[in-house]
Short mmCIF file of C-alpha atoms in Angstrom, two decimals:
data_model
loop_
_atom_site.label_atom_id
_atom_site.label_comp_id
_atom_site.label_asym_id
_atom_site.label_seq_id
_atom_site.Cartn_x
_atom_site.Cartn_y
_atom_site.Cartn_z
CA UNK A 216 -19.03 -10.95 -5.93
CA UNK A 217 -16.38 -10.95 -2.89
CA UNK A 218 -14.81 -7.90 -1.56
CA UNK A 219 -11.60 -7.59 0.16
CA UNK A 220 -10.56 -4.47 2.62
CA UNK A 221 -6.93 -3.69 0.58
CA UNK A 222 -4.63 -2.47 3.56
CA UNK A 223 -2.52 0.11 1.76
CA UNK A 224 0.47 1.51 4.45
CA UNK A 225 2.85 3.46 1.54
CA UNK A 226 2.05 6.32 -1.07
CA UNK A 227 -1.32 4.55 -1.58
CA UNK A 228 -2.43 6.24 1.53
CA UNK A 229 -3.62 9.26 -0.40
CA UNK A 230 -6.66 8.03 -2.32
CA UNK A 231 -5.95 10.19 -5.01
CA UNK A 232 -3.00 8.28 -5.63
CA UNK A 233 -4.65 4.70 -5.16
CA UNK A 234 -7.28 6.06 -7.50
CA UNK A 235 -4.65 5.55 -10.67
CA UNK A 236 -4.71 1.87 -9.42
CA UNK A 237 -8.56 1.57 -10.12
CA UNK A 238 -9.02 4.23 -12.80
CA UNK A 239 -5.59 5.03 -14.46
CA UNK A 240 -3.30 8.06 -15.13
CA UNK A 241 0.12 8.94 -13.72
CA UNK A 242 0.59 9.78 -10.02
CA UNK A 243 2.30 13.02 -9.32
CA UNK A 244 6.11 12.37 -9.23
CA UNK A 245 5.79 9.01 -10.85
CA UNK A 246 7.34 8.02 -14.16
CA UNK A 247 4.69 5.86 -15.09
CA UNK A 248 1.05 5.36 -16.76
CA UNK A 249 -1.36 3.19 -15.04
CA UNK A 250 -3.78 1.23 -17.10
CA UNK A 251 -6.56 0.93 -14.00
CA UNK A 252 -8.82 -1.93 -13.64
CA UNK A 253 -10.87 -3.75 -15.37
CA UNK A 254 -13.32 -2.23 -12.81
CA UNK A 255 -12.92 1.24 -12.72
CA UNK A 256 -15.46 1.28 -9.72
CA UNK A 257 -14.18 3.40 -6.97
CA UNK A 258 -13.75 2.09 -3.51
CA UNK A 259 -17.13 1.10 -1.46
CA UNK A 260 -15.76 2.15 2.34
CA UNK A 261 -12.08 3.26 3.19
CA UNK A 262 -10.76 3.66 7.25
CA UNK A 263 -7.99 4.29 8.99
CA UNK A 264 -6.36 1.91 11.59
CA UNK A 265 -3.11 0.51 13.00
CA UNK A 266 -1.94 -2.01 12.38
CA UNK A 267 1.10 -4.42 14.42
CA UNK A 268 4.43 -4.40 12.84
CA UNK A 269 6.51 -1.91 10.84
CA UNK A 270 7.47 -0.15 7.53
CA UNK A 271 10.96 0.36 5.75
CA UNK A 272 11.72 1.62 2.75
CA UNK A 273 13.99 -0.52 0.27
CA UNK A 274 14.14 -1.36 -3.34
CA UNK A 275 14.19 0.99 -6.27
CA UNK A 276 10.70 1.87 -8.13
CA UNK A 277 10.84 2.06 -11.26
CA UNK A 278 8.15 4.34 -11.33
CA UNK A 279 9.17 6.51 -8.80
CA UNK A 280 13.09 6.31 -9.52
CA UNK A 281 13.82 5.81 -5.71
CA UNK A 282 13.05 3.85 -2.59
CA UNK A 283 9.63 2.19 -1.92
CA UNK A 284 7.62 1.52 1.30
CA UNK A 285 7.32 -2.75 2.33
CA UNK A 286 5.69 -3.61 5.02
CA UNK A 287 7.18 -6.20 8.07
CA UNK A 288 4.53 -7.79 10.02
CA UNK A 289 7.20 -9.08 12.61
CA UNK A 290 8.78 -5.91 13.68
CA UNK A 291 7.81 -4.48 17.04
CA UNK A 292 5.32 -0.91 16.67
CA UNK A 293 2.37 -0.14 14.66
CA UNK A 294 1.74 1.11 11.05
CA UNK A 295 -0.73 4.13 10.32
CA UNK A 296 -2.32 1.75 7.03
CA UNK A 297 -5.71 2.74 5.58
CA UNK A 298 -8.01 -0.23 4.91
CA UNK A 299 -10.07 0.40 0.89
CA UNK A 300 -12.76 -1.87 0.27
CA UNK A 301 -12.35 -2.99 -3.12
CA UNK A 302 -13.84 -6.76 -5.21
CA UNK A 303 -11.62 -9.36 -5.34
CA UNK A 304 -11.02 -8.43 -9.23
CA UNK A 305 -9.70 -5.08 -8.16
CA UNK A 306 -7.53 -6.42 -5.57
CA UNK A 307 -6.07 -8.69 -7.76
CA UNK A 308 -5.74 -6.35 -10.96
CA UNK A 309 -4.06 -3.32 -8.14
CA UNK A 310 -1.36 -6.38 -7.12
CA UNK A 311 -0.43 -6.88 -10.56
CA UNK A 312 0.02 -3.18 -11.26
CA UNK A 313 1.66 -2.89 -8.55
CA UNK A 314 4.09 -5.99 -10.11
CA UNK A 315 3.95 -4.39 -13.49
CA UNK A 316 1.84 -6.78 -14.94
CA UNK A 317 -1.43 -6.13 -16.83
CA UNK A 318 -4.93 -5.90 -15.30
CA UNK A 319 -6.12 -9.66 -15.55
CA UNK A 320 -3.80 -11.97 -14.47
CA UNK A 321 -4.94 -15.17 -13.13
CA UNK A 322 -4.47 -15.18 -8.87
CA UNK A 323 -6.17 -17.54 -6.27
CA UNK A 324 -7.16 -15.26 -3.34
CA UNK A 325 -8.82 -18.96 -1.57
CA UNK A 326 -6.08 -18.57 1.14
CA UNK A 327 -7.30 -15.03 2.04
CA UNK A 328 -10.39 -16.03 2.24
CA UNK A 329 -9.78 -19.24 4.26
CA UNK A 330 -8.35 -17.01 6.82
CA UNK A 331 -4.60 -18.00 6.21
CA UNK A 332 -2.43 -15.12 7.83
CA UNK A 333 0.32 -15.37 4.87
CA UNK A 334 -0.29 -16.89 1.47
CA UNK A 335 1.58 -16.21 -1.69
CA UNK A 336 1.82 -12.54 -3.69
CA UNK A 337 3.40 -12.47 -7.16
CA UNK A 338 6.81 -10.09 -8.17
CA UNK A 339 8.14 -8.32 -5.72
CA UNK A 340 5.57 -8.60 -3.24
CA UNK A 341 5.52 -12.36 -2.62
CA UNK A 342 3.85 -12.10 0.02
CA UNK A 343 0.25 -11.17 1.12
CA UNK A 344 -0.48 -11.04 4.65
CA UNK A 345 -3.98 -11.00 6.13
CA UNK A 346 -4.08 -8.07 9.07
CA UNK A 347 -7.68 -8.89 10.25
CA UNK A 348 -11.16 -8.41 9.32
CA UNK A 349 -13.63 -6.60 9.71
CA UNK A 350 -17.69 -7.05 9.10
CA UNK A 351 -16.59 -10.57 7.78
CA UNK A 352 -14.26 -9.14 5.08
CA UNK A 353 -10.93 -10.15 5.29
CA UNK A 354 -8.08 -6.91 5.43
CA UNK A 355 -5.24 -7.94 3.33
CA UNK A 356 -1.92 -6.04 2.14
CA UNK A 357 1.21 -7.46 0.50
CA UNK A 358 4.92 -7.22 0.92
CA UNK A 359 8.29 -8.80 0.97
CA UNK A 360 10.25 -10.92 3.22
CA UNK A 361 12.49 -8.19 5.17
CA UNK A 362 15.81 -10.41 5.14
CA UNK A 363 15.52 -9.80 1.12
CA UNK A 364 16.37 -6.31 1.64
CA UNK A 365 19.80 -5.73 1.19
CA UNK A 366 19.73 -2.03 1.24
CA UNK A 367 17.75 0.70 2.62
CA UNK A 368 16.60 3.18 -0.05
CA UNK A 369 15.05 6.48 0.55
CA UNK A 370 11.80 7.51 -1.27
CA UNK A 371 11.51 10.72 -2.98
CA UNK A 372 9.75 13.70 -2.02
CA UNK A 373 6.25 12.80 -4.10
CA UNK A 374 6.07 9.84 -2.56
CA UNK A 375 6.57 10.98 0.96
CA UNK A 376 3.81 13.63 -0.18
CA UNK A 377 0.98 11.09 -1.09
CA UNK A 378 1.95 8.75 2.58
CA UNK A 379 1.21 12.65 4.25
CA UNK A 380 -1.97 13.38 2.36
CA UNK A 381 -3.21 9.66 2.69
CA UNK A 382 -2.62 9.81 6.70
CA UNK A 383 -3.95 13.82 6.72
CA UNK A 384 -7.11 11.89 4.92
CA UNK A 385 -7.51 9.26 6.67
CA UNK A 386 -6.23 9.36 9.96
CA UNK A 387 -6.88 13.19 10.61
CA UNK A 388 -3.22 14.11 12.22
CA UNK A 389 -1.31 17.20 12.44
CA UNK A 390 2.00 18.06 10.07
CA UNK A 391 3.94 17.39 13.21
CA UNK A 392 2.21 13.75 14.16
CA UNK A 393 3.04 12.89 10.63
CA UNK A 394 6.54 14.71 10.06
CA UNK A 395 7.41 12.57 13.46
CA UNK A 396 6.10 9.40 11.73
CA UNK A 397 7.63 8.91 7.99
CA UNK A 398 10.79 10.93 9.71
CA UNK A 399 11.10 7.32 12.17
CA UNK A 400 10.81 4.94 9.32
CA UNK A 401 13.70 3.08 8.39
CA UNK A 402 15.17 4.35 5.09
CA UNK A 403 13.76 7.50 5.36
CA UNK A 404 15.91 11.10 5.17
CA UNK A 405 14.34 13.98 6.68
CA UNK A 406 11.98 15.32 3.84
CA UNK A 407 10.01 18.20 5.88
CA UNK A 408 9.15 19.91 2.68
CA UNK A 409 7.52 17.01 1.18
CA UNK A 410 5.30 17.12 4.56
#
């Protein structure tokens, strides 16, 4: 079975919260039910790193009823991400959640795994882009062209919450190192209570 490191860099940060991916349930502040994977397996390994480029938040989540974080490999800075090794399966059944489609859906990861930097996503993230490896296993996220953001949309304060906890968990910093981080990112409104 292949494994994938899934680079998560928005409210699935907090593991709690990436934990409705692979299990199901409702994340706090979120309007809807997740059905989980197929495996309900919890991660093998999760890290923190940085990773090149930079996050904005755009759209409108259903889910969350405001602005959602995209990543942009091509703008200058680094991302606080945290890396979740996961099977292939799991990968591919959180990307389809994600695109509110069911668990199962048919996906060829062979591009990943070639070593292709950018290769095709589904929905609205059309775009997976490999970030590295490590031990072997290829670190992948996914995300959206930039230029197909029109507008800038703030997230709301549960949201902002689980990107805290997830870089409190994973990356160990202080309220202030991560008040000074989601504060910078484009789309974002001061929050400091959701911090």
């Amino acid at each position: 079975m292949r494994h994938i490191w899934y680079v998560a860099y928005g409210s699935n940060l907090s593991r709690e919260r990436f934990c409705c991916y692979l299990h199901g349930g409702r994340p706090d502040g979120n309007d809807r039910d997740y059905p989980g994977c197929r495996d309900s397996s919890d991660p093998i390994d999760s890290f923190g790193l940085l990773i090149a480029g930079g996050v904005y938040f755009a759209g409108r989540s259903s889910g969350w009823r405001a602005g959602m974080a995209f990543y942009d490999p091509e703008a200058p800075g680094e991302v606080a991400a945290r890396a979740y090794l996961i099977t292939a399966e799991q990968f591919v059944d959180v990307l389809a959640q994600e695109t509110l489609r069911p668990p199962g859906m048919a996906f060829d990861l062979t591009p990943v795994f070639l070593g292709h930097r950018y290769s095709n996503g589904v929905g609205g993230y059309p775009i997976l882009v490999r970030v590295g490896d490590r031990g072997g296993v290829p670190l992948v996220t996914f995300t959206r062209d930039r230029h197909s953001a029109s507008t800038l949309l703030a997230p709301n304060v549960h949201y902002l919450a689980a990107m805290a906890t997830g870089l409190r968990e994973a990356h160990w910093w202080s309220r202030t190192q991560i008040e000074r981080y989601l504060s910078a990112l484009p789309g974002v409104q001061r929050r400091a209570s959701a911090i």
